[in-house]
PDB file of C-alpha atoms in Angstrom:
ATOM      1  CA  MET A 939      65.067  16.439  55.863  1.00  0.00           C
ATOM      2  CA  GLY A 940      63.017  16.255  52.406  1.00  0.00           C
ATOM      3  CA  ALA A 941      63.648  12.367  52.619  1.00  0.00           C
ATOM      4  CA  ALA A 942      61.940  11.888  56.051  1.00  0.00           C
ATOM      5  CA  LEU A 943      59.044  14.073  54.736  1.00  0.00           C
ATOM      6  CA  SER A 944      58.696  12.347  51.396  1.00  0.00           C
ATOM      7  CA  PRO A 945      56.202   9.644  52.463  1.00  0.00           C
ATOM      8  CA  HIS A 946      53.753  12.266  53.698  1.00  0.00           C
ATOM      9  CA  LEU A 947      53.625  14.396  50.590  1.00  0.00           C
ATOM     10  CA  GLY A 948      51.149  12.088  48.712  1.00  0.00           C
ATOM     11  CA  ARG A 949      48.861  15.159  48.090  1.00  0.00           C
ATOM     12  CA  PHE A 950      51.339  17.368  46.517  1.00  0.00           C
ATOM     13  CA  GLY A 951      52.099  17.972  42.923  1.00  0.00           C
ATOM     14  CA  VAL A 952      55.425  18.478  41.547  1.00  0.00           C
ATOM     15  CA  GLY A 953      55.348  22.282  41.634  1.00  0.00           C
ATOM     16  CA  HIS A 954      53.926  21.934  45.139  1.00  0.00           C
ATOM     17  CA  LYS A 955      57.042  19.815  46.301  1.00  0.00           C
ATOM     18  CA  ALA A 956      59.564  22.084  44.874  1.00  0.00           C
ATOM     19  CA  THR A 957      58.140  25.169  46.564  1.00  0.00           C
ATOM     20  CA  ALA A 958      57.695  23.306  49.728  1.00  0.00           C
ATOM     21  CA  MET A 959      61.333  22.254  49.659  1.00  0.00           C
ATOM     22  CA  GLY A 960      62.331  26.058  49.182  1.00  0.00           C
ATOM     23  CA  LEU A 961      60.429  27.091  52.400  1.00  0.00           C
ATOM     24  CA  LEU A 962      61.563  24.175  54.455  1.00  0.00           C
ATOM     25  CA  ALA A 963      63.285  25.327  57.588  1.00  0.00           C
ATOM     26  CA  ASP A 964      63.853  23.060  60.563  1.00  0.00           C
ATOM     27  CA  GLU A 965      60.507  24.195  62.478  1.00  0.00           C
ATOM     28  CA  VAL A 966      58.480  23.985  59.394  1.00  0.00           C
ATOM     29  CA  TRP A 967      59.780  20.396  58.919  1.00  0.00           C
ATOM     30  CA  ALA A 968      59.172  19.282  62.578  1.00  0.00           C
ATOM     31  CA  LEU A 969      55.853  20.742  62.612  1.00  0.00           C
ATOM     32  CA  ALA A 970      54.768  19.386  59.289  1.00  0.00           C
ATOM     33  CA  VAL A 971      56.180  15.607  60.450  1.00  0.00           C
ATOM     34  CA  ARG A 972      54.249  16.078  63.543  1.00  0.00           C
ATOM     35  CA  ARG A 973      50.865  17.051  61.528  1.00  0.00           C
ATOM     36  CA  ALA A 974      51.427  14.133  59.226  1.00  0.00           C
ATOM     37  CA  GLY A 975      51.359  11.702  62.394  1.00  0.00           C
ATOM     38  CA  GLU A 976      47.931  13.100  62.987  1.00  0.00           C
ATOM     39  CA  ARG A 977      46.096  13.478  59.475  1.00  0.00           C
ATOM     40  CA  PRO A 978      47.428  13.674  55.920  1.00  0.00           C
ATOM     41  CA  LEU A 979      49.313  16.465  55.258  1.00  0.00           C
ATOM     42  CA  THR A 980      47.736  18.966  52.549  1.00  0.00           C
ATOM     43  CA  PRO A 981      49.544  21.776  50.576  1.00  0.00           C
ATOM     44  CA  ALA A 982      47.314  24.204  52.202  1.00  0.00           C
ATOM     45  CA  TYR A 983      48.306  23.334  55.695  1.00  0.00           C
ATOM     46  CA  TYR A 984      51.905  23.341  54.510  1.00  0.00           C
ATOM     47  CA  ALA A 985      51.642  26.793  53.198  1.00  0.00           C
ATOM     48  CA  GLY A 986      49.849  28.274  56.268  1.00  0.00           C
ATOM     49  CA  LEU A 987      52.840  26.845  58.319  1.00  0.00           C
ATOM     50  CA  ALA A 988      55.446  27.824  55.894  1.00  0.00           C
ATOM     51  CA  LEU A 989      54.781  30.998  54.640  1.00  0.00           C
ATOM     52  CA  PRO A 990      54.186  33.175  57.773  1.00  0.00           C
ATOM     53  CA  LEU A 991      57.479  31.494  59.293  1.00  0.00           C
ATOM     54  CA  TRP A 992      59.292  32.339  56.202  1.00  0.00           C
ATOM     55  CA  VAL A 993      58.173  35.892  56.204  1.00  0.00           C
ATOM     56  CA  MET A 994      58.977  36.390  59.945  1.00  0.00           C
ATOM     57  CA  TRP A 995      62.171  34.800  59.620  1.00  0.00           C
ATOM     58  CA  VAL A 996      63.454  36.845  57.097  1.00  0.00           C
ATOM     59  CA  SER A 997      62.158  40.206  58.620  1.00  0.00           C
ATOM     60  CA  THR A 998      63.446  39.387  62.058  1.00  0.00           C
ATOM     61  CA  THR A 999      66.907  38.219  60.902  1.00  0.00           C
ATOM     62  CA  THR A1000      66.974  41.252  58.941  1.00  0.00           C
ATOM     63  CA  ALA A1001      66.108  43.406  62.130  1.00  0.00           C
ATOM     64  CA  GLY A1002      68.415  41.361  64.265  1.00  0.00           C
ATOM     65  CA  ALA A1003      71.156  42.294  61.666  1.00  0.00           C
ATOM     66  CA  LEU A1004      70.379  45.765  61.583  1.00  0.00           C
ATOM     67  CA  ILE A1005      69.995  46.331  65.232  1.00  0.00           C
ATOM     68  CA  GLY A1006      71.609  43.145  66.928  1.00  0.00           C
ATOM     69  CA  ASP A1007      74.940  45.106  67.584  1.00  0.00           C
ATOM     70  CA  GLY A1008      73.125  47.125  70.163  1.00  0.00           C
ATOM     71  CA  ILE A1009      72.728  44.045  72.381  1.00  0.00           C
ATOM     72  CA  GLU A1010      76.170  42.924  73.903  1.00  0.00           C
ATOM     73  CA  ASP A1011      75.454  39.567  75.255  1.00  0.00           C
ATOM     74  CA  PRO A1012      72.216  37.751  74.071  1.00  0.00           C
ATOM     75  CA  ALA A1013      73.041  35.218  76.645  1.00  0.00           C
ATOM     76  CA  ARG A1014      72.069  37.509  79.487  1.00  0.00           C
ATOM     77  CA  PHE A1015      68.307  37.332  78.296  1.00  0.00           C
ATOM     78  CA  GLY A1016      68.552  33.789  77.693  1.00  0.00           C
ATOM     79  CA  PHE A1017      67.874  34.349  73.811  1.00  0.00           C
ATOM     80  CA  ASP A1018      70.469  31.574  72.987  1.00  0.00           C
ATOM     81  CA  PHE A1019      68.274  29.027  75.103  1.00  0.00           C
ATOM     82  CA  ALA A1020      65.187  30.017  73.141  1.00  0.00           C
ATOM     83  CA  PHE A1021      66.434  27.753  70.103  1.00  0.00           C
ATOM     84  CA  ALA A1022      67.028  24.740  72.545  1.00  0.00           C
ATOM     85  CA  ALA A1023      63.728  25.272  74.136  1.00  0.00           C
ATOM     86  CA  ILE A1024      62.035  25.376  70.756  1.00  0.00           C
ATOM     87  CA  PHE A1025      63.760  22.352  69.526  1.00  0.00           C
ATOM     88  CA  LEU A1026      62.594  20.408  73.068  1.00  0.00           C
ATOM     89  CA  CYS A1027      58.958  21.296  72.600  1.00  0.00           C
ATOM     90  CA  LEU A1028      59.160  19.784  68.961  1.00  0.00           C
ATOM     91  CA  LEU A1029      60.602  16.516  70.395  1.00  0.00           C
ATOM     92  CA  VAL A1030      57.881  16.134  72.858  1.00  0.00           C
ATOM     93  CA  GLY A1031      55.531  16.516  70.088  1.00  0.00           C
ATOM     94  CA  LEU A1032      57.318  13.850  67.936  1.00  0.00           C
ATOM     95  CA  TRP A1033      57.664  11.342  70.921  1.00  0.00           C
ATOM     96  CA  GLN A1034      55.755   8.021  69.968  1.00  0.00           C
ATOM     97  CA  GLY A1035      56.084   6.122  73.231  1.00  0.00           C
ATOM     98  CA  ALA A1036      58.961   4.955  75.165  1.00  0.00           C
ATOM     99  CA  ARG A1037      59.149   1.627  72.996  1.00  0.00           C
ATOM    100  CA  ARG A1038      59.766   3.278  69.839  1.00  0.00           C
ATOM    101  CA  SER A1039      61.222   6.553  70.754  1.00  0.00           C
ATOM    102  CA  ALA A1040      63.736   6.354  73.686  1.00  0.00           C
ATOM    103  CA  LEU A1041      66.369   4.361  72.272  1.00  0.00           C
ATOM    104  CA  PRO A1042      66.838   6.044  69.019  1.00  0.00           C
ATOM    105  CA  LEU A1043      66.901   9.556  70.821  1.00  0.00           C
ATOM    106  CA  ALA A1044      69.215   8.549  73.606  1.00  0.00           C
ATOM    107  CA  VAL A1045      71.603   7.107  70.932  1.00  0.00           C
ATOM    108  CA  ALA A1046      71.576  10.347  68.724  1.00  0.00           C
ATOM    109  CA  ALA A1047      71.874  12.431  71.712  1.00  0.00           C
ATOM    110  CA  ALA A1048      74.946  10.203  72.946  1.00  0.00           C
ATOM    111  CA  THR A1049      76.418  10.002  69.688  1.00  0.00           C
ATOM    112  CA  ALA A1050      76.134  13.974  68.843  1.00  0.00           C
ATOM    113  CA  LEU A1051      77.836  14.621  72.338  1.00  0.00           C
ATOM    114  CA  VAL A1052      80.787  12.323  71.901  1.00  0.00           C
ATOM    115  CA  ALA A1053      81.209  13.756  68.444  1.00  0.00           C
ATOM    116  CA  HIS A1054      81.102  17.313  69.660  1.00  0.00           C
ATOM    117  CA  TRP A1055      83.613  16.719  71.951  1.00  0.00           C
ATOM    118  CA  THR A1056      86.106  14.837  69.383  1.00  0.00           C
ATOM    119  CA  ILE A1057      85.181  16.217  65.842  1.00  0.00           C
ATOM    120  CA  PRO A1058      85.601  20.080  65.047  1.00  0.00           C
ATOM    121  CA  ASP A1059      82.611  21.878  63.340  1.00  0.00           C
ATOM    122  CA  VAL A1060      79.011  20.385  63.210  1.00  0.00           C
ATOM    123  CA  TRP A1061      79.500  17.103  62.418  1.00  0.00           C
ATOM    124  CA  TYR A1062      77.758  16.092  65.463  1.00  0.00           C
ATOM    125  CA  VAL A1063      74.460  16.964  63.940  1.00  0.00           C
ATOM    126  CA  PHE A1064      74.878  14.375  60.992  1.00  0.00           C
ATOM    127  CA  LEU A1065      76.400  11.688  62.865  1.00  0.00           C
ATOM    128  CA  GLY A1066      73.842  12.070  65.815  1.00  0.00           C
ATOM    129  CA  GLY A1067      71.092  11.889  63.445  1.00  0.00           C
ATOM    130  CA  LEU A1068      72.591   8.887  61.464  1.00  0.00           C
ATOM    131  CA  ALA A1069      73.139   6.898  64.704  1.00  0.00           C
ATOM    132  CA  GLY A1070      69.451   7.524  65.871  1.00  0.00           C
ATOM    133  CA  ALA A1071      68.105   6.528  62.435  1.00  0.00           C
ATOM    134  CA  ILE A1072      70.044   3.164  62.618  1.00  0.00           C
ATOM    135  CA  THR A1073      69.004   2.608  65.822  1.00  0.00           C
ATOM    136  CA  GLY A1074      65.551   3.266  64.849  1.00  0.00           C
ATOM    137  CA  ALA A1075      65.974   0.778  61.997  1.00  0.00           C
ATOM    138  CA  LEU A1076      67.556  -1.980  63.931  1.00  0.00           C
ATOM    139  CA  GLN A1077      65.505  -1.712  67.481  1.00  0.00           C
ATOM    140  CA  PRO A1078      63.360  -4.740  67.735  1.00  0.00           C
ATOM    141  CA  THR A1079      60.101  -2.715  67.597  1.00  0.00           C
ATOM    142  CA  ALA A1080      60.966  -1.557  64.083  1.00  0.00           C
ATOM    143  CA  ASP A1081      59.684  -4.569  62.756  1.00  0.00           C
ATOM    144  CA  HIS A1082      56.134  -3.718  63.780  1.00  0.00           C
ATOM    145  CA  ALA A1083      56.480  -0.150  63.247  1.00  0.00           C
ATOM    146  CA  ALA A1084      53.108   1.533  62.137  1.00  0.00           C
ATOM    147  CA  ALA A1085      54.796   2.832  59.026  1.00  0.00           C
ATOM    148  CA  ASN A1086      54.957  -0.854  57.552  1.00  0.00           C
ATOM    149  CA  PRO A1087      52.157  -1.839  55.564  1.00  0.00           C
ATOM    150  CA  ASP A1088      53.124  -5.200  54.858  1.00  0.00           C
ATOM    151  CA  THR A1089      52.896  -6.399  58.423  1.00  0.00           C
ATOM    152  CA  ASP A1090      49.541  -4.899  58.812  1.00  0.00           C
ATOM    153  CA  ARG A1091      48.310  -7.125  55.953  1.00  0.00           C
ATOM    154  CA  ASP A1092      49.862  -9.892  57.247  1.00  0.00           C
ATOM    155  CA  ASP A1093      47.777  -9.430  60.341  1.00  0.00           C
ATOM    156  CA  VAL A1094      44.689  -9.199  58.411  1.00  0.00           C
ATOM    157  CA  GLY A1095      45.137 -12.267  56.279  1.00  0.00           C
TER     158      GLY A1095
ATOM    159  CA  MET B 250      76.064  46.911  59.034  1.00  0.00           C
ATOM    160  CA  SER B 251      77.832  46.269  55.639  1.00  0.00           C
ATOM    161  CA  LEU B 252      77.738  43.449  53.282  1.00  0.00           C
ATOM    162  CA  ASP B 253      80.906  42.122  51.622  1.00  0.00           C
ATOM    163  CA  PRO B 254      80.384  40.622  48.039  1.00  0.00           C
ATOM    164  CA  THR B 255      82.146  37.596  49.490  1.00  0.00           C
ATOM    165  CA  THR B 256      79.633  37.095  52.222  1.00  0.00           C
ATOM    166  CA  LEU B 257      77.032  37.611  49.754  1.00  0.00           C
ATOM    167  CA  LEU B 258      78.286  35.130  47.268  1.00  0.00           C
ATOM    168  CA  ALA B 259      78.546  32.508  50.016  1.00  0.00           C
ATOM    169  CA  ILE B 260      75.090  33.196  51.218  1.00  0.00           C
ATOM    170  CA  VAL B 261      73.786  32.509  47.748  1.00  0.00           C
ATOM    171  CA  GLY B 262      75.954  29.491  47.179  1.00  0.00           C
ATOM    172  CA  MET B 263      74.758  27.812  50.395  1.00  0.00           C
ATOM    173  CA  ALA B 264      71.186  28.532  49.510  1.00  0.00           C
ATOM    174  CA  ILE B 265      71.476  26.918  45.976  1.00  0.00           C
ATOM    175  CA  GLY B 266      73.273  23.841  47.765  1.00  0.00           C
ATOM    176  CA  THR B 267      70.823  23.492  50.582  1.00  0.00           C
ATOM    177  CA  TYR B 268      67.974  23.614  48.136  1.00  0.00           C
ATOM    178  CA  LEU B 269      69.484  20.904  46.089  1.00  0.00           C
ATOM    179  CA  THR B 270      70.252  18.681  49.108  1.00  0.00           C
ATOM    180  CA  ARG B 271      66.440  18.917  49.799  1.00  0.00           C
ATOM    181  CA  ILE B 272      65.059  18.145  46.443  1.00  0.00           C
ATOM    182  CA  ASN B 273      67.573  15.058  46.413  1.00  0.00           C
ATOM    183  CA  GLY B 274      65.895  13.784  49.320  1.00  0.00           C
ATOM    184  CA  LEU B 275      62.710  13.737  47.651  1.00  0.00           C
ATOM    185  CA  VAL B 276      64.115  12.296  44.318  1.00  0.00           C
ATOM    186  CA  LEU B 277      66.131   9.595  46.272  1.00  0.00           C
ATOM    187  CA  VAL B 278      63.518   8.362  48.206  1.00  0.00           C
ATOM    188  CA  ARG B 279      61.334   7.813  45.153  1.00  0.00           C
ATOM    189  CA  ARG B 280      63.653   5.199  43.916  1.00  0.00           C
ATOM    190  CA  PHE B 281      63.335   3.082  47.132  1.00  0.00           C
ATOM    191  CA  PRO B 282      60.318   1.187  48.462  1.00  0.00           C
ATOM    192  CA  LEU B 283      59.559   2.591  51.944  1.00  0.00           C
ATOM    193  CA  ARG B 284      58.723  -0.254  54.521  1.00  0.00           C
ATOM    194  CA  GLY B 285      59.984  -2.228  57.141  1.00  0.00           C
ATOM    195  CA  ARG B 286      63.329  -1.313  58.758  1.00  0.00           C
ATOM    196  CA  LEU B 287      64.258   1.392  56.108  1.00  0.00           C
ATOM    197  CA  ALA B 288      60.663   2.947  57.014  1.00  0.00           C
ATOM    198  CA  ALA B 289      61.318   2.726  60.685  1.00  0.00           C
ATOM    199  CA  GLY B 290      64.860   4.370  60.227  1.00  0.00           C
ATOM    200  CA  LEU B 291      63.533   7.087  58.434  1.00  0.00           C
ATOM    201  CA  GLU B 292      60.639   7.750  60.878  1.00  0.00           C
ATOM    202  CA  ALA B 293      63.465   8.058  63.568  1.00  0.00           C
ATOM    203  CA  VAL B 294      65.408  10.879  61.491  1.00  0.00           C
ATOM    204  CA  PRO B 295      63.134  13.824  62.485  1.00  0.00           C
ATOM    205  CA  GLY B 296      63.667  13.290  66.416  1.00  0.00           C
ATOM    206  CA  ALA B 297      67.378  12.185  65.954  1.00  0.00           C
ATOM    207  CA  ILE B 298      68.371  15.378  64.020  1.00  0.00           C
ATOM    208  CA  LEU B 299      66.423  17.689  66.720  1.00  0.00           C
ATOM    209  CA  ILE B 300      68.025  16.045  69.428  1.00  0.00           C
ATOM    210  CA  ALA B 301      71.534  15.787  67.972  1.00  0.00           C
ATOM    211  CA  VAL B 302      71.416  19.698  67.200  1.00  0.00           C
ATOM    212  CA  ILE B 303      70.607  20.587  70.921  1.00  0.00           C
ATOM    213  CA  ALA B 304      72.599  17.820  72.843  1.00  0.00           C
ATOM    214  CA  PRO B 305      75.756  19.938  73.098  1.00  0.00           C
ATOM    215  CA  THR B 306      73.626  23.121  74.505  1.00  0.00           C
ATOM    216  CA  VAL B 307      71.642  20.796  76.897  1.00  0.00           C
ATOM    217  CA  LEU B 308      73.892  18.330  78.264  1.00  0.00           C
ATOM    218  CA  ALA B 309      77.251  19.693  77.708  1.00  0.00           C
ATOM    219  CA  THR B 310      77.141  23.520  78.700  1.00  0.00           C
ATOM    220  CA  GLY B 311      76.404  23.737  82.441  1.00  0.00           C
ATOM    221  CA  ILE B 312      73.903  22.592  85.277  1.00  0.00           C
ATOM    222  CA  ALA B 313      71.661  25.587  84.538  1.00  0.00           C
ATOM    223  CA  GLU B 314      71.098  24.480  80.860  1.00  0.00           C
ATOM    224  CA  THR B 315      70.333  20.951  81.681  1.00  0.00           C
ATOM    225  CA  VAL B 316      67.870  21.678  84.505  1.00  0.00           C
ATOM    226  CA  ALA B 317      65.970  24.257  82.208  1.00  0.00           C
ATOM    227  CA  ALA B 318      65.928  21.742  79.461  1.00  0.00           C
ATOM    228  CA  LEU B 319      64.126  19.230  81.946  1.00  0.00           C
ATOM    229  CA  VAL B 320      61.808  22.050  83.044  1.00  0.00           C
ATOM    230  CA  THR B 321      60.966  22.726  79.524  1.00  0.00           C
ATOM    231  CA  VAL B 322      59.974  19.255  78.566  1.00  0.00           C
ATOM    232  CA  LEU B 323      58.091  18.783  81.623  1.00  0.00           C
ATOM    233  CA  MET B 324      56.080  21.850  80.703  1.00  0.00           C
ATOM    234  CA  ALA B 325      55.702  21.247  77.274  1.00  0.00           C
ATOM    235  CA  ARG B 326      54.129  17.950  78.002  1.00  0.00           C
ATOM    236  CA  ARG B 327      51.285  20.004  79.758  1.00  0.00           C
ATOM    237  CA  LEU B 328      51.026  23.657  78.609  1.00  0.00           C
ATOM    238  CA  PRO B 329      50.819  25.123  75.105  1.00  0.00           C
ATOM    239  CA  THR B 330      54.411  25.062  73.496  1.00  0.00           C
ATOM    240  CA  LEU B 331      54.864  29.395  73.865  1.00  0.00           C
ATOM    241  CA  VAL B 332      54.420  29.008  77.494  1.00  0.00           C
ATOM    242  CA  ALA B 333      56.867  26.095  77.537  1.00  0.00           C
ATOM    243  CA  ILE B 334      59.606  27.841  75.475  1.00  0.00           C
ATOM    244  CA  ILE B 335      59.153  31.054  77.605  1.00  0.00           C
ATOM    245  CA  GLY B 336      59.345  29.424  80.675  1.00  0.00           C
ATOM    246  CA  GLY B 337      62.302  27.360  79.752  1.00  0.00           C
ATOM    247  CA  VAL B 338      64.209  30.712  78.737  1.00  0.00           C
ATOM    248  CA  GLY B 339      63.149  32.237  82.124  1.00  0.00           C
ATOM    249  CA  CYS B 340      64.372  29.241  84.109  1.00  0.00           C
ATOM    250  CA  VAL B 341      67.725  29.357  82.510  1.00  0.00           C
ATOM    251  CA  VAL B 342      68.131  33.220  82.819  1.00  0.00           C
ATOM    252  CA  LEU B 343      67.141  32.574  86.846  1.00  0.00           C
ATOM    253  CA  LEU B 344      69.716  29.785  87.169  1.00  0.00           C
ATOM    254  CA  ARG B 345      72.396  31.213  85.299  1.00  0.00           C
ATOM    255  CA  ALA B 346      71.970  34.449  87.457  1.00  0.00           C
ATOM    256  CA  LEU B 347      72.121  32.008  90.605  1.00  0.00           C
ATOM    257  CA  SER B 348      75.043  30.474  89.525  1.00  0.00           C
ATOM    258  CA  ALA B 349      77.017  33.293  88.710  1.00  0.00           C
ATOM    259  CA  GLY B 350      76.090  35.030  92.075  1.00  0.00           C
ATOM    260  CA  ARG B 351      77.816  32.267  94.202  1.00  0.00           C
TER     261      ARG B 351
END
């Protein structure tokens, strides 16, 4: 996660970066990457994003641990699906068009599914992410990715 | 709720380990120039991780979860995120109730 966010941390000092990594939760990371796609990421935006989420996260987790025993089956209220729903919304925000996003996401999902069925524990997250990254690097559109400053310069020259 | 010292130690250990891997990501990337296919691959990481985390839930749990996921995505494209999340959760509860009633 840190590696993927790193190109967008140009406005962060060393102290900012160290703090930012400590507050980096999945959702914070996804929203920060989404923001960085629209405009440069600033320490102030990151703090406004990460601090309230961190406070909510720790306080509601504490509350959940204290009173959670009283809820017999979280699935009855669909709470278990809220997690997947949040990630799906984040994915919609990260979508960069079928040409760039479709193939890496499809490969990542398929790899994760196969790994989930064949390998114990949560290796499917790592393997799915890795397969998606490799697909993103190797697919034909990768050469013309917006993140490639060299080809942009060639076009101008 | 009781707190077992071994559990506490495991949580603290995981926290330190997680923090180190995150700092590591930043430090490692600084040593490589980021362009071309490396940049494109790195750009694909966020979406790939997100979809890998939820793939078993969405695709391999049951028809209710898969349909609710589709509904969530369609809603998220038009409506505010919070509405889409609540709609998706509502949809899964409804579909599970329907499939359990049969």
